[in-house]
Amino acid sequence: MSQLSDFVSQNHHQNVEELKELLRIPSISSLSEHKEDIQKAASWIANKLESIGMEHVEIVQTKGHPIVYADWLHQENAPTVLVYGHYDVQPVDPIHLWETPPFEPDIRDEKIFARGATDDKGQTFLHIKAVEALLKVENKLPVNLKFCIEGEEEIGSPNLPQFLAENKEKLACDVVIISDSDMWDRGVPAITYSLRGLCALEVSLKTANTDLHSGMFGGGVQNANHLLVQLLSTLHDANGKVNVDQFYDDVLELTEFEKEQIKALGFDEEKLKKSLGLTELTGGESNYPYPEKISSRPTLELNGIWGGFQGEGTKTVIPNEAHAKITCRLVNNQNPEKIQGLIKKHLEEQAPKGCTVKVTLQDTGNPFLTPIDDPMIQKAAQAYEKVYGKAPVYKREGGSIPIVSDFNHTLNTPVVLMGFGLPDENLHAPNEHFNLENFDKGILTICTFLELICE
């Protein structure tokens, strides 16, 4: 490890300069005017992989943005590792809040500022540099290794599931490694072993065939806004529990070990309330502690409600239509399509008299979990401890990265989320940055992990 450490340290400046090259490419996947930049970023990644010694490098065109694939397969009887990352980035708005231009990387206070610095160009780049270091110092890798780096993660990875399904043999591996998450705190590594899933719906309620004058019809006909509020109020009980039949049937309770891990993370309720400008944290199920509610319990949220007159001033109408958007965060073992069906049935059965209800099913994403005691998780924990001198914490993440579950289910392999970002690095926001204290350490942690899984 000392030779690897020396090599990484000696090449720190050059590595950072190369990362700057990648960060200068405005590869915003959601904006069509950056289509050429997306292609440029894919080419940059492919060229870099080829230059460090990866083989069978190809840019795979999809119906959207390309996927970059590469491999190195020369270790008989050794595990095969698949590294996933993405080179596309979020839009930069509002631009006026950036202290320096988002695609002109700037280093301040040992942090590199640019769009994509932590999400996910910087973290993906660590894996490229780890492979390069091993090949330069050892002239070989301890494992067989494949890269799958896409350009559509920030728009939901619409084409990657098909690519996975059509290339199972090509992508076959013993573990998928993803660095697109964060550590618990500065100097405190973390392994995210669970992500919540997602499902979305939209409900539209209709009464009369037009809006009506409230003076002429008020008190005599149904008001769509009133009925929608009445309908939506049936979705939760007084204690915050989702009031949809069978909603919790497949939810697994946390183990005592998991509960202890959550407690060990520490939670400062007063600090959070102050930072959010709140007097109480009373959302969700009242009989669960806040850290569990936001990570290991399912939710049903109303994301938008509208109907009737929304402009300035007053318009005395009785609206004939009202609408609401609903999303659920789902936990391991819940099926998004099943939950959508249960909610749709509930809304249709609970519809008040005098209206029609239409429920439109929208996006879904499966929850994900790799058990803490999985050997690959434990090897990752050992790697963190060797480099950082501190064992990682284990955490469930309340958000969703649907493609993680796709890798898990399609390739039938564990997924290890080894993040090197920090929670305050402004991903998706102005002044996104990556702390360079985790740059060399991240490279060495990945090298260590690749060596440990062969033992």
PDB file of C-alpha atoms in Angstrom, residues 9 359 383 399 453 455:
ATOM      1  CA  SER A   9       0.378  11.449  -3.697  1.00  0.00           C
ATOM      2  CA  VAL A 359     -56.208   8.200 -11.165  1.00  0.00           C
ATOM      3  CA  ALA A 383     -11.189  -0.683   3.265  1.00  0.00           C
ATOM      4  CA  GLY A 399     -34.019   9.075  -1.233  1.00  0.00           C
ATOM      5  CA  ILE A 453     -12.164  -8.810  -1.919  1.00  0.00           C
ATOM      6  CA  GLU A 455      -8.570 -12.430   0.185  1.00  0.00           C
TER       7      GLU A 455
END
